[in-house]
JSON list of C-alpha atoms in Angstrom, two decimals:
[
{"chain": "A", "resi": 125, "resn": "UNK", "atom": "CA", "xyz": [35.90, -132.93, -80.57]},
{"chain": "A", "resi": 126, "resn": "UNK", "atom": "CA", "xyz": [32.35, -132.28, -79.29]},
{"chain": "A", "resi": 127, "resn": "UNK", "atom": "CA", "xyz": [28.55, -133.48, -79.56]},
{"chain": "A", "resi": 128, "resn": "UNK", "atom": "CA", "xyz": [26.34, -132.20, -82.22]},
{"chain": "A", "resi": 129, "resn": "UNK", "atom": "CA", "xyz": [24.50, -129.25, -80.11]},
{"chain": "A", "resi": 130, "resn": "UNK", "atom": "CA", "xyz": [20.85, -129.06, -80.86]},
{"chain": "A", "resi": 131, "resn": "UNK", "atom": "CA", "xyz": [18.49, -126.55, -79.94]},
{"chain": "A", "resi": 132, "resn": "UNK", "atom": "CA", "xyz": [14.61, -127.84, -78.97]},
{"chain": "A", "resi": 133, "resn": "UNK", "atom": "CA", "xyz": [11.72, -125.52, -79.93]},
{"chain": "A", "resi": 134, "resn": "UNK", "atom": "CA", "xyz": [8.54, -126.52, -78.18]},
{"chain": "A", "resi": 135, "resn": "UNK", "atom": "CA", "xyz": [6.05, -124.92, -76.36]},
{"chain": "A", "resi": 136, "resn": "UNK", "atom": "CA", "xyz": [4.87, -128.19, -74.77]},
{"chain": "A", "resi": 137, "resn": "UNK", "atom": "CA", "xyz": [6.62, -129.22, -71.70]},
{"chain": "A", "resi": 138, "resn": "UNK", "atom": "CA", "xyz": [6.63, -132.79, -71.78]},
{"chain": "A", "resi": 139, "resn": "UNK", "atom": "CA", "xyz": [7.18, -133.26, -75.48]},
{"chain": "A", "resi": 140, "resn": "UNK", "atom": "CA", "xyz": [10.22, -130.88, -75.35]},
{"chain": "A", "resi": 141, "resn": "UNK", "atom": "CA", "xyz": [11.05, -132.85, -72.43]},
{"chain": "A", "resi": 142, "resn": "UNK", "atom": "CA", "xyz": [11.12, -136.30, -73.82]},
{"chain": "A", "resi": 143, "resn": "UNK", "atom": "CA", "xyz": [12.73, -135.26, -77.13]},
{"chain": "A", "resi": 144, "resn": "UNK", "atom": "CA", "xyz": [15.92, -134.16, -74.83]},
{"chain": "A", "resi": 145, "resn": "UNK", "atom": "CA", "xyz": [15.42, -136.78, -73.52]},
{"chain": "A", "resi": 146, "resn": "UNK", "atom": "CA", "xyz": [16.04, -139.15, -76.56]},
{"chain": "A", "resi": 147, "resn": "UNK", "atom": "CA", "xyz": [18.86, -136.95, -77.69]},
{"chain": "A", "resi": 148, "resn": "UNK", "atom": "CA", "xyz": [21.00, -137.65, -74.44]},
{"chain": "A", "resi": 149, "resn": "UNK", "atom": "CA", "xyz": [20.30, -141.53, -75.37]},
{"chain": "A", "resi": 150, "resn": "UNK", "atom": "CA", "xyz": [21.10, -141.05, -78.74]},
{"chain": "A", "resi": 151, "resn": "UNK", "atom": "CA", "xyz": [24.44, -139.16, -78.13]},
{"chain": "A", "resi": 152, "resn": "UNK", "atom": "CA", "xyz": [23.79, -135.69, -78.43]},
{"chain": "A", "resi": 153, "resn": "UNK", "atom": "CA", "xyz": [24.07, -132.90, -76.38]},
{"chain": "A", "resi": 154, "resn": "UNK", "atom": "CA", "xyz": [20.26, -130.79, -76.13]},
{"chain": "A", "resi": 155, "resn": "UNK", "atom": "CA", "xyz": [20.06, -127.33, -75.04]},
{"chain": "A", "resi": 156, "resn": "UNK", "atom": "CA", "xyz": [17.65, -126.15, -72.50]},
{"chain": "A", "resi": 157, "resn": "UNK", "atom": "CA", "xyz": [14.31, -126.49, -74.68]},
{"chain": "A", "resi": 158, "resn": "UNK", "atom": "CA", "xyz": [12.71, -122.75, -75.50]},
{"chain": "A", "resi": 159, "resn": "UNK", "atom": "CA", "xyz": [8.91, -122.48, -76.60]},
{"chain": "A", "resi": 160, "resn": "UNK", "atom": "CA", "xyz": [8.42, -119.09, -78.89]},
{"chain": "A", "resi": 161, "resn": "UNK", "atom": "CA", "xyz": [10.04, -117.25, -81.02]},
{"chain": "A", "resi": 162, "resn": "UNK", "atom": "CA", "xyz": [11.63, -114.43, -78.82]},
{"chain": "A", "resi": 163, "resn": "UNK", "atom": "CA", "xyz": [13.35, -117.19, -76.61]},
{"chain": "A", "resi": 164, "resn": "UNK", "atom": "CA", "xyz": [14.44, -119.36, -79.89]},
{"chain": "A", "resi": 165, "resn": "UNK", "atom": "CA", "xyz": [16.03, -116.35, -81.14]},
{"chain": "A", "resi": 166, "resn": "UNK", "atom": "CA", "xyz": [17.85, -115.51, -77.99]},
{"chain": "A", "resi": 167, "resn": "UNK", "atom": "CA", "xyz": [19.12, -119.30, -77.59]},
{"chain": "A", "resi": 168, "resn": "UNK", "atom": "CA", "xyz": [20.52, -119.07, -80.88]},
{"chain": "A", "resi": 169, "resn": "UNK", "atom": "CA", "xyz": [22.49, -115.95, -80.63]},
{"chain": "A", "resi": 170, "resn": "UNK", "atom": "CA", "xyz": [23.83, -116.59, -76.75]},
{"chain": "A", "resi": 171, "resn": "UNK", "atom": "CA", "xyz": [24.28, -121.04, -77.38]},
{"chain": "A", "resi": 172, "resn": "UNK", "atom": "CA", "xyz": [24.91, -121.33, -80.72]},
{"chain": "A", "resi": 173, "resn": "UNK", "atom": "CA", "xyz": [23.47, -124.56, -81.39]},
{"chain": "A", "resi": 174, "resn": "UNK", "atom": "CA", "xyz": [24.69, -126.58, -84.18]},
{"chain": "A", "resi": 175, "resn": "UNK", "atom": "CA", "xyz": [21.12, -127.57, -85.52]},
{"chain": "A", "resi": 176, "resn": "UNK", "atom": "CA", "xyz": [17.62, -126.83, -84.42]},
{"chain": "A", "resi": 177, "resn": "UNK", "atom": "CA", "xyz": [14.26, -128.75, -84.48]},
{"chain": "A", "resi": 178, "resn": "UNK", "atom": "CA", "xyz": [11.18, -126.35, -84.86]},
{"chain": "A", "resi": 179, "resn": "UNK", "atom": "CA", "xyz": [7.42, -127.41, -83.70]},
{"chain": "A", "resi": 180, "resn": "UNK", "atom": "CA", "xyz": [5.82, -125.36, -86.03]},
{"chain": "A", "resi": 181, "resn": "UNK", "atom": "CA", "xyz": [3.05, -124.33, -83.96]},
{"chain": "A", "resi": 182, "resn": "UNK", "atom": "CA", "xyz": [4.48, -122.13, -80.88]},
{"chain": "A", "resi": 183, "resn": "UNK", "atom": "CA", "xyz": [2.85, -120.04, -78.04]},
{"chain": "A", "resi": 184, "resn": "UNK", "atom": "CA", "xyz": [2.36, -116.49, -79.67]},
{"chain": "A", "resi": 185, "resn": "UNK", "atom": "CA", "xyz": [2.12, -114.79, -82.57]},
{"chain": "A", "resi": 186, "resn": "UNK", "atom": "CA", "xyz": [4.90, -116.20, -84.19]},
{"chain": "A", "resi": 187, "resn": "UNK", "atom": "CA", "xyz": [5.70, -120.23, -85.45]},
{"chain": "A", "resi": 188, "resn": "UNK", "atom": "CA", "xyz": [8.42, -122.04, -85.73]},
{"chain": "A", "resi": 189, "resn": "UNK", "atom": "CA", "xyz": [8.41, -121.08, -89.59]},
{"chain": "A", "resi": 190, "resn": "UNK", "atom": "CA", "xyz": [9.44, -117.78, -88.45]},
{"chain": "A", "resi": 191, "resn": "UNK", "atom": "CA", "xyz": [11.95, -118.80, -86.39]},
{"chain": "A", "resi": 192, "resn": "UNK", "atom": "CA", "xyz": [13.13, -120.80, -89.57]},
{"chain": "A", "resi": 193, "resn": "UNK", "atom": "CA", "xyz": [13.41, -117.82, -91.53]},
{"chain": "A", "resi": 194, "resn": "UNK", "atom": "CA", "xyz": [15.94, -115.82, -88.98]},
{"chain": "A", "resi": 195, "resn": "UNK", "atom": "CA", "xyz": [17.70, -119.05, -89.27]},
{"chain": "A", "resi": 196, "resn": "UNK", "atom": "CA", "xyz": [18.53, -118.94, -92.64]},
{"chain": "A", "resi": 197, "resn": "UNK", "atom": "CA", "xyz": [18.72, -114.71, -92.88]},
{"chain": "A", "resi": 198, "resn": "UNK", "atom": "CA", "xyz": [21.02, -115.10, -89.39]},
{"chain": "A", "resi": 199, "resn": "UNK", "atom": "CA", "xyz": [22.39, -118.52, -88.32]},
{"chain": "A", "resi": 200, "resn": "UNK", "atom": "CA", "xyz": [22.60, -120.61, -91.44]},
{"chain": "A", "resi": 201, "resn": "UNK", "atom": "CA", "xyz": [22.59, -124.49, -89.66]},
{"chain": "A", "resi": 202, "resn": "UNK", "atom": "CA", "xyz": [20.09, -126.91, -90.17]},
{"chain": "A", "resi": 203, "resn": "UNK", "atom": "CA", "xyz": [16.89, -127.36, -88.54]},
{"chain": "A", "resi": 204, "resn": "UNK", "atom": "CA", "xyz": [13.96, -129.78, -88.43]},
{"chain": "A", "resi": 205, "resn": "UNK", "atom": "CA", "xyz": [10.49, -128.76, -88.63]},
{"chain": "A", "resi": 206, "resn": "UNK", "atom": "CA", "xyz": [8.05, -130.84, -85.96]},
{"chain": "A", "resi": 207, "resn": "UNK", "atom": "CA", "xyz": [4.85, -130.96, -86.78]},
{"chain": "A", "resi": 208, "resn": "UNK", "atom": "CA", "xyz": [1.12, -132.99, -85.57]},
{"chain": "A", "resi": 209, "resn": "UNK", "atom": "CA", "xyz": [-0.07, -130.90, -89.02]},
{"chain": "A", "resi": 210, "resn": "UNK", "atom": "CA", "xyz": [0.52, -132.22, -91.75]},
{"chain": "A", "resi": 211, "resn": "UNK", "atom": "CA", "xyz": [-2.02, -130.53, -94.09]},
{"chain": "A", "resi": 212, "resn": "UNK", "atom": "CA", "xyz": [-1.14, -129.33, -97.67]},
{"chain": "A", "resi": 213, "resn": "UNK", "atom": "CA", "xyz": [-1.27, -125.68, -96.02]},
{"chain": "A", "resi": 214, "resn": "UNK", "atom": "CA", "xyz": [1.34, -125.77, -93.36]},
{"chain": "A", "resi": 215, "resn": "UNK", "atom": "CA", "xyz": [3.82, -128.09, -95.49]},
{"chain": "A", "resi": 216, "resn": "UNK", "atom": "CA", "xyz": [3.39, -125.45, -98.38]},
{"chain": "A", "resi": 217, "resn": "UNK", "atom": "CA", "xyz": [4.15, -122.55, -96.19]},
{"chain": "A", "resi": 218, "resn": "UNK", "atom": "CA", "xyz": [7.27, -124.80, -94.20]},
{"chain": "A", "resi": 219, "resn": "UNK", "atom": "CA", "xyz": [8.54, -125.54, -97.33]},
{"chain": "A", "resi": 220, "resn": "UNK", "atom": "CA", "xyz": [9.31, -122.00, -98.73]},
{"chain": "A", "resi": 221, "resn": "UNK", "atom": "CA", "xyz": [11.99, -121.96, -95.70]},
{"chain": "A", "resi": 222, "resn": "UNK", "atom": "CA", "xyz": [13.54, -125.10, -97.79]},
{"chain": "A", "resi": 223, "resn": "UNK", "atom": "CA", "xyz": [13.76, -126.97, -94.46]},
{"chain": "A", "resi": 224, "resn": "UNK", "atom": "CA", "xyz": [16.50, -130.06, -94.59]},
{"chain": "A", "resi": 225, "resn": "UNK", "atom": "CA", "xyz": [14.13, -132.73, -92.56]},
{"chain": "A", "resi": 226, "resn": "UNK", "atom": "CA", "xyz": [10.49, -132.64, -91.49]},
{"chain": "A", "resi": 227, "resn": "UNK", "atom": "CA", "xyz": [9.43, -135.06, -88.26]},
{"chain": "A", "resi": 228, "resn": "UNK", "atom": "CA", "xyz": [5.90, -136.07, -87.82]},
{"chain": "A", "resi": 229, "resn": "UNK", "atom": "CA", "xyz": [4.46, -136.49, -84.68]},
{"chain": "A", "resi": 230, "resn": "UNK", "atom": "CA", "xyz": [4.05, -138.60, -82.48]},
{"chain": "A", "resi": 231, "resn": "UNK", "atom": "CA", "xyz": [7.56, -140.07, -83.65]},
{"chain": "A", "resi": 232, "resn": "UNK", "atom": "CA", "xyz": [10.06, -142.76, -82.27]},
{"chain": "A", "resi": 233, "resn": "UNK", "atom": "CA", "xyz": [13.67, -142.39, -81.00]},
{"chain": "A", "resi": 234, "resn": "UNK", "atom": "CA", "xyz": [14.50, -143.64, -84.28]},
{"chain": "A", "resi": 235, "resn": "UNK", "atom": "CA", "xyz": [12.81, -141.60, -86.46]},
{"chain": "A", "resi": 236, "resn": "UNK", "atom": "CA", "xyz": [14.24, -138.46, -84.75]},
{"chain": "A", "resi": 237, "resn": "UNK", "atom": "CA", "xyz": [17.60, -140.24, -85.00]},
{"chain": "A", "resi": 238, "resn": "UNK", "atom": "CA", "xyz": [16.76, -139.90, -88.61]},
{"chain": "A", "resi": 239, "resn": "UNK", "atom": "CA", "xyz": [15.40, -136.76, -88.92]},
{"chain": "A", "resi": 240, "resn": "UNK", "atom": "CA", "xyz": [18.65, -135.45, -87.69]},
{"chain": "A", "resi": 241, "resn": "UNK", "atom": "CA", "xyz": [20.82, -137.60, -90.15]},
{"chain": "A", "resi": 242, "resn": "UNK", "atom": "CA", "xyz": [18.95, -136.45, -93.18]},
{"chain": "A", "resi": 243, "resn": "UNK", "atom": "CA", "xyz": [19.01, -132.62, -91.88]},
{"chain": "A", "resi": 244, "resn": "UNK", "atom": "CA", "xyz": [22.75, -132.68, -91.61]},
{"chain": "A", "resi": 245, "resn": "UNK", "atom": "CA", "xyz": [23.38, -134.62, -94.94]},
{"chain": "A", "resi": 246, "resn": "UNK", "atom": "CA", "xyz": [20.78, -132.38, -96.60]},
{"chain": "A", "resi": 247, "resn": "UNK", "atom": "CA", "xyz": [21.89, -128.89, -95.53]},
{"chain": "A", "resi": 248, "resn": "UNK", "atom": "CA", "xyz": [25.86, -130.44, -96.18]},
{"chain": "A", "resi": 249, "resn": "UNK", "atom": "CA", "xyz": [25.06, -130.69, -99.76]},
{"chain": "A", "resi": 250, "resn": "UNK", "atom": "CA", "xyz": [23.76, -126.79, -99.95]},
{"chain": "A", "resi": 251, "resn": "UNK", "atom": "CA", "xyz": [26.80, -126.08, -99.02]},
{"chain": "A", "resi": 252, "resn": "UNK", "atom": "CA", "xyz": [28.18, -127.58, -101.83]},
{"chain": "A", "resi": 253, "resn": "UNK", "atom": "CA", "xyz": [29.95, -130.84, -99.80]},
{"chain": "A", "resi": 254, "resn": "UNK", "atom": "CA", "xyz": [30.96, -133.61, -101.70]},
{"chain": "A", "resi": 255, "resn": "UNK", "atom": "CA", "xyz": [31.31, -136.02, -98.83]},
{"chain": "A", "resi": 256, "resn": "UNK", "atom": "CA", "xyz": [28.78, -138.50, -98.04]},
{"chain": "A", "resi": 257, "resn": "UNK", "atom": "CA", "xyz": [30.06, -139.34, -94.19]},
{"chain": "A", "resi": 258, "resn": "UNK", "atom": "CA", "xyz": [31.98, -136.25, -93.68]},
{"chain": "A", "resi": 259, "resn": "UNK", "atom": "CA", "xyz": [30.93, -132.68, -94.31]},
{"chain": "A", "resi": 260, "resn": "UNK", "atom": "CA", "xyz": [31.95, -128.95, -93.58]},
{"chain": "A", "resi": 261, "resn": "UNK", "atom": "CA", "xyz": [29.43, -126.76, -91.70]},
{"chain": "A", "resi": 262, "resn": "UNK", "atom": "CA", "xyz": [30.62, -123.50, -90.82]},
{"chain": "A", "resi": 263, "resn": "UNK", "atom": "CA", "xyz": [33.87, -123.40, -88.44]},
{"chain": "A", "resi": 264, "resn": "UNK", "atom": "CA", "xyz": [33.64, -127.42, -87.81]},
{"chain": "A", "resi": 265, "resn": "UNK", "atom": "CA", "xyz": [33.74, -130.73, -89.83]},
{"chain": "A", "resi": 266, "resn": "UNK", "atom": "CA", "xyz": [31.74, -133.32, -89.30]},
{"chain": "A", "resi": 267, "resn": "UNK", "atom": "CA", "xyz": [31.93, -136.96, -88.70]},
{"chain": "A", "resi": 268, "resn": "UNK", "atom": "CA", "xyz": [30.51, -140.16, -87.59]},
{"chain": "A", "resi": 269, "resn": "UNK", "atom": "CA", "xyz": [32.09, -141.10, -83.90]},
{"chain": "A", "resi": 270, "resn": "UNK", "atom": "CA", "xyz": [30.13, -144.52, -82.65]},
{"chain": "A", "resi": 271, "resn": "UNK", "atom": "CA", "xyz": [26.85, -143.76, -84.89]},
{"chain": "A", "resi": 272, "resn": "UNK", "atom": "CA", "xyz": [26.32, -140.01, -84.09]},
{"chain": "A", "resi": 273, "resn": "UNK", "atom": "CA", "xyz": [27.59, -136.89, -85.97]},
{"chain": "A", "resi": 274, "resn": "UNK", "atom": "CA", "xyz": [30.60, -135.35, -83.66]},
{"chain": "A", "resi": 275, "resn": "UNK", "atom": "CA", "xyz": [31.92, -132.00, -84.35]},
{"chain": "A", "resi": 276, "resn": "UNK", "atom": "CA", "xyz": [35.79, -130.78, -84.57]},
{"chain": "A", "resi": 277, "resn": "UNK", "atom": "CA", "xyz": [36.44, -127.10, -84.94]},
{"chain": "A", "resi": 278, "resn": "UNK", "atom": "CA", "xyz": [38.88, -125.40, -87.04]},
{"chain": "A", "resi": 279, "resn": "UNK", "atom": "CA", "xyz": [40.33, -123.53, -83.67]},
{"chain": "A", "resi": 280, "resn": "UNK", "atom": "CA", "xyz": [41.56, -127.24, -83.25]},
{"chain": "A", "resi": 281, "resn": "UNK", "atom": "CA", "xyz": [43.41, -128.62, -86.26]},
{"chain": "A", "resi": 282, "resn": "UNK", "atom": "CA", "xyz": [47.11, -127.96, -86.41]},
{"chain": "A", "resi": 283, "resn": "UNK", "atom": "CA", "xyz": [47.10, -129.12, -89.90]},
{"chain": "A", "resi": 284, "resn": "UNK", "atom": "CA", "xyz": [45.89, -131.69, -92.54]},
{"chain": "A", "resi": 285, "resn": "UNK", "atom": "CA", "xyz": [48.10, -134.17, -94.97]},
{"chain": "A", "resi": 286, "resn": "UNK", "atom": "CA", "xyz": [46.82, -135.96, -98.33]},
{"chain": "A", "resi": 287, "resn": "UNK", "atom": "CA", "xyz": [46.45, -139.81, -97.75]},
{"chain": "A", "resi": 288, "resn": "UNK", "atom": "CA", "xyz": [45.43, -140.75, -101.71]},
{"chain": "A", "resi": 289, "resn": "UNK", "atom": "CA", "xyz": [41.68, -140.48, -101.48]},
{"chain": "A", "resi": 290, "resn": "UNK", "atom": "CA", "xyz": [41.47, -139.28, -98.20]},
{"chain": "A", "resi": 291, "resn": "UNK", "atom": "CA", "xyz": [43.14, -136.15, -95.87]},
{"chain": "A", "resi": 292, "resn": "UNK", "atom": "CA", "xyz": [44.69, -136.98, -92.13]},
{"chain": "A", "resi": 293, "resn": "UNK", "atom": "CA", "xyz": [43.07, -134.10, -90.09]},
{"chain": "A", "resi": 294, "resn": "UNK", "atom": "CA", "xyz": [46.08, -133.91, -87.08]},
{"chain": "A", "resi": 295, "resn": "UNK", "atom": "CA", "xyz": [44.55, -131.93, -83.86]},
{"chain": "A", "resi": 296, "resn": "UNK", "atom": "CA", "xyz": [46.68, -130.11, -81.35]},
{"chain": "A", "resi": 297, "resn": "UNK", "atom": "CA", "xyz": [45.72, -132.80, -78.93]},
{"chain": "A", "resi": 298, "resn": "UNK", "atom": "CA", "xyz": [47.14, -134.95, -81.00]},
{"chain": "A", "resi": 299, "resn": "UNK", "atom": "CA", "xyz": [44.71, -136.65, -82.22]},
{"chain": "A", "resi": 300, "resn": "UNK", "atom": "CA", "xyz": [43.71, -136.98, -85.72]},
{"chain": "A", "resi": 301, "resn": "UNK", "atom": "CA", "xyz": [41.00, -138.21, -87.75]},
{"chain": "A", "resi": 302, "resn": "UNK", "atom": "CA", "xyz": [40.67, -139.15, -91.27]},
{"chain": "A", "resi": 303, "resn": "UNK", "atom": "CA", "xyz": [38.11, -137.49, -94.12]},
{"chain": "A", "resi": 304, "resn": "UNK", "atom": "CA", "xyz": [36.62, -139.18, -97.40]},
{"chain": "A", "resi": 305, "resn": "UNK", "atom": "CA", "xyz": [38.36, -135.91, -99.65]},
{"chain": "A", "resi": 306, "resn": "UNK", "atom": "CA", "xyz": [40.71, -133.82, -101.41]},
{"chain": "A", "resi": 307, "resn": "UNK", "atom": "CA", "xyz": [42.77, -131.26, -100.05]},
{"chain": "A", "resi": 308, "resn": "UNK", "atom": "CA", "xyz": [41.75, -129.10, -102.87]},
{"chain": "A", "resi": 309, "resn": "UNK", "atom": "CA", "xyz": [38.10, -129.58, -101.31]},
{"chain": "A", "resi": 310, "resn": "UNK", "atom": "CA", "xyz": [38.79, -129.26, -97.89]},
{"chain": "A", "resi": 311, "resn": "UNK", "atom": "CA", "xyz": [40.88, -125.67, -98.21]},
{"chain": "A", "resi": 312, "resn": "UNK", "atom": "CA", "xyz": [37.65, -124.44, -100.08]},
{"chain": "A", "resi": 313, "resn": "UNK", "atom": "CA", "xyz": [35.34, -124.90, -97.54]},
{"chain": "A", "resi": 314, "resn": "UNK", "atom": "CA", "xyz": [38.11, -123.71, -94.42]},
{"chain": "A", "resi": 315, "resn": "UNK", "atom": "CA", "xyz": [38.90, -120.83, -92.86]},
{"chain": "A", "resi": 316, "resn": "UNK", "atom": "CA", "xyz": [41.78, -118.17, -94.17]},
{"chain": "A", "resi": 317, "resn": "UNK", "atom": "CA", "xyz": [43.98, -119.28, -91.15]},
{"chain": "A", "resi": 318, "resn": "UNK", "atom": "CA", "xyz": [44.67, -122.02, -93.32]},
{"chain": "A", "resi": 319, "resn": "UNK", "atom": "CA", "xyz": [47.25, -122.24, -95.91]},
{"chain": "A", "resi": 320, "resn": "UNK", "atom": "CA", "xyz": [48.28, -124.76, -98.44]},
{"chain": "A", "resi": 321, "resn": "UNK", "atom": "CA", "xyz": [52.18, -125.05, -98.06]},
{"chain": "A", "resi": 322, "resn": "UNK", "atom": "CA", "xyz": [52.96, -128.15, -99.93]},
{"chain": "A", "resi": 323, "resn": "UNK", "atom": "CA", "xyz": [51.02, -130.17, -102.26]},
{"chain": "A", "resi": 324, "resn": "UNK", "atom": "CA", "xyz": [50.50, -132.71, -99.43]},
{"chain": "A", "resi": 325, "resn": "UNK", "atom": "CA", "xyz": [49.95, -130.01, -96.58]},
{"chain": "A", "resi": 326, "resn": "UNK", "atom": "CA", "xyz": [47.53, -127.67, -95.49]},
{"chain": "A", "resi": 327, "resn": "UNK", "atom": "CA", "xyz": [48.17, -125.78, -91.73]},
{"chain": "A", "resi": 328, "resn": "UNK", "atom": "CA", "xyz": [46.55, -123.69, -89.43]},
{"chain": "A", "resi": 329, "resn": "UNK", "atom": "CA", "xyz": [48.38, -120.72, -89.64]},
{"chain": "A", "resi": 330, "resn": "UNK", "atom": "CA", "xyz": [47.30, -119.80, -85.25]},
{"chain": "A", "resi": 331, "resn": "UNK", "atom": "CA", "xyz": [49.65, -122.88, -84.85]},
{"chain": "A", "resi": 332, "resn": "UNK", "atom": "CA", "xyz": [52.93, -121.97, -87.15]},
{"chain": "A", "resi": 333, "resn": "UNK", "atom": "CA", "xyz": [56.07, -121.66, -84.73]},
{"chain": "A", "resi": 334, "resn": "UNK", "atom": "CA", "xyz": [58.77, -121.33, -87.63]},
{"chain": "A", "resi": 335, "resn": "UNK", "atom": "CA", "xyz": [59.36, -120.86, -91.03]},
{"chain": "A", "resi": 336, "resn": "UNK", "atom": "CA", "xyz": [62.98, -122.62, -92.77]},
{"chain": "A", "resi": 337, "resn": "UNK", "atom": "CA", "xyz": [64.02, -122.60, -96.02]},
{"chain": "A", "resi": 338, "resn": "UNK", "atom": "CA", "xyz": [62.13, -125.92, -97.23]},
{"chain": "A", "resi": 339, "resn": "UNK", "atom": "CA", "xyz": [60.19, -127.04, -93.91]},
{"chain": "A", "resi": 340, "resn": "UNK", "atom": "CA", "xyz": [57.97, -125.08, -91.03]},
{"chain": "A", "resi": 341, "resn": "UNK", "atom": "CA", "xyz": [57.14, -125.93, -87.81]},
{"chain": "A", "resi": 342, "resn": "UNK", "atom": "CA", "xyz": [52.95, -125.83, -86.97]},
{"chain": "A", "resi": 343, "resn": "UNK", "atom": "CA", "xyz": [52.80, -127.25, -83.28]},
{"chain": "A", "resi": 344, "resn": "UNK", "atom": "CA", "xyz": [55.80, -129.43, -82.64]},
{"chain": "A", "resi": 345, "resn": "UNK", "atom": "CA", "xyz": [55.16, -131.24, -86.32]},
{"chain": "A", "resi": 346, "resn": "UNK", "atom": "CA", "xyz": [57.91, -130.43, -88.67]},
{"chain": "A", "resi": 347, "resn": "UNK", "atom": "CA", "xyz": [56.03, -129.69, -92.28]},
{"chain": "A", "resi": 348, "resn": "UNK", "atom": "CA", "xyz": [57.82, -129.95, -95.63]},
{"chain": "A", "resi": 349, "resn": "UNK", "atom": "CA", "xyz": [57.45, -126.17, -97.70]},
{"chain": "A", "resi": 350, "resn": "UNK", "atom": "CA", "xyz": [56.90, -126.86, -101.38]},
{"chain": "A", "resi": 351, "resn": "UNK", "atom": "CA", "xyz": [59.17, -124.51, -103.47]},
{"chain": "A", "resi": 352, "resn": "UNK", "atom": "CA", "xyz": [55.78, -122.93, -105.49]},
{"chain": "A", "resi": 353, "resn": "UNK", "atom": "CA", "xyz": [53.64, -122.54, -102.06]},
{"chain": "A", "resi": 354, "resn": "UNK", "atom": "CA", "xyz": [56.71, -120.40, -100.31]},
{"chain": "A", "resi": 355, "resn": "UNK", "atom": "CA", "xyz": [56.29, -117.02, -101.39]},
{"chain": "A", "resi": 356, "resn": "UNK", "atom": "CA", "xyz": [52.30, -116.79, -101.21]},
{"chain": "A", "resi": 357, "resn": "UNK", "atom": "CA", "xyz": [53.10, -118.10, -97.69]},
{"chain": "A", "resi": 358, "resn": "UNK", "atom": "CA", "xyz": [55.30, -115.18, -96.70]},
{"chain": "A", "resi": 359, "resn": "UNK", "atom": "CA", "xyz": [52.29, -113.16, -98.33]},
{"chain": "A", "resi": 360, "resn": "UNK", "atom": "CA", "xyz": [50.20, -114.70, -95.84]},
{"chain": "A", "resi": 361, "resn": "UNK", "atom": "CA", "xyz": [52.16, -114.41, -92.91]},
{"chain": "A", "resi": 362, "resn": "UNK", "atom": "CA", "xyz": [52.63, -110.78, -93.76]},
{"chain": "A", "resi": 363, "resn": "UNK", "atom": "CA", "xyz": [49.57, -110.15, -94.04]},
{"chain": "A", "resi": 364, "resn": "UNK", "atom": "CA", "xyz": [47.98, -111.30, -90.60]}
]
């Protein structure tokens, strides 16, 4: 598990400054802040942030509206746009990028602490989550960990077994958390490496060690094989 990664886009110093700042107090982990376009662009190709917050107006030719707009052709995370204009103009023209969060300033910890809730929960639900306190965004899931999003990659889960309402996600450092869904829900929103194998499993497929007649091995967990799952998991298997 890691800390939501955020990328600051500010061409003032001090402001870019203080908003890192009030991420490391709030629990996040900021990036080194960038302040135009070419250097946003760079920083989120080489640090791949895991959401972004935009001044709008940047040193140069291009704003922070532009930068939104590589974000959704390239990157596809959230971002927040920052803004001291608030005019009918610039909120038009920001909206077109269908931004999750906007953030006024000048602006408190709190409000920013905000800002980044509603951005995550927002941009969750365009990608067609169903979970209110834990969503899907990419190659991670995310949860709430002492008040703050946290992030757990798929690299990292061994494999994931139906509780009733909810799914046990079991890590290969043995750890496991436990998501608000279905595991009809999850699979749809995870990676190919993962395979449904019994009506109560899902695994990683980097982690399977051995395949028996009614059970596998993923890790050093032994994992019943439902009769109907077997054969499209030797199609799998055959196929990587």
């Amino acid at each position: 598990m890691s800390k939501i990664r955020i990328l600051v886009v500010e061409d003032e110093i001090l402001i870019a400054d203080n908003i890192c700042d009030s991420l490391v107090e709030l629990g996040y982990e900021p990036l080194e802040p960038v302040s135009n376009f070419t250097e946003a662009v760079e920083a989120l190709e080489s640090k791949h942030p895991d959401i972004a917050i935009l001044d709008i107006q940047l040193s140069g030719k291009k704003t922070g509206i532009d930068v939104a707009k590589v974000i959704r052709e390239q990157f596809n995370i959230p971002f927040i746009f920052l803004t001291s204009n608030s005019d009918k103009a610039t909120v038009s023209e920001a909206k077109e990028t269908y931004p999750p969060a906007f953030l006024v300033k000048p602006f408190s910890k709190e409000e920013l602490y905000t800002s980044i809730e509603i951005a995550m929960y927002n941009f969750s639900g365009l990608q067609g989550t169903s979970n209110t306190q834990d969503f899907i965004i990419k190659d991670a899931v995310f949860f709430k960990e002492k008040g703050v999003f946290v992030k757990l990659l798929f690299k990292d889960i061994e494999y994931i077994k139906s509780a009733h309402v909810y799914v046990e996600i079991h890590l290969k450092s043995g750890r496991n958390h436990v998501v608000r869904t279905s595991l009809n829900d999850i699979l749809e929103k995870l990676s190919p490496d993962f395979i449904r194998v019994h009506r109560g499993y899902i695994i990683n497929s980097t982690f399977l060690q051995l395949i028996e007649t009614s059970s596998l091995v993923v890790g050093k967990t032994k994992i019943p094989v439902g009769t109907k799952y077997r054969e499209g998991l030797l199609k799998r298997i055959n196929h990587f």
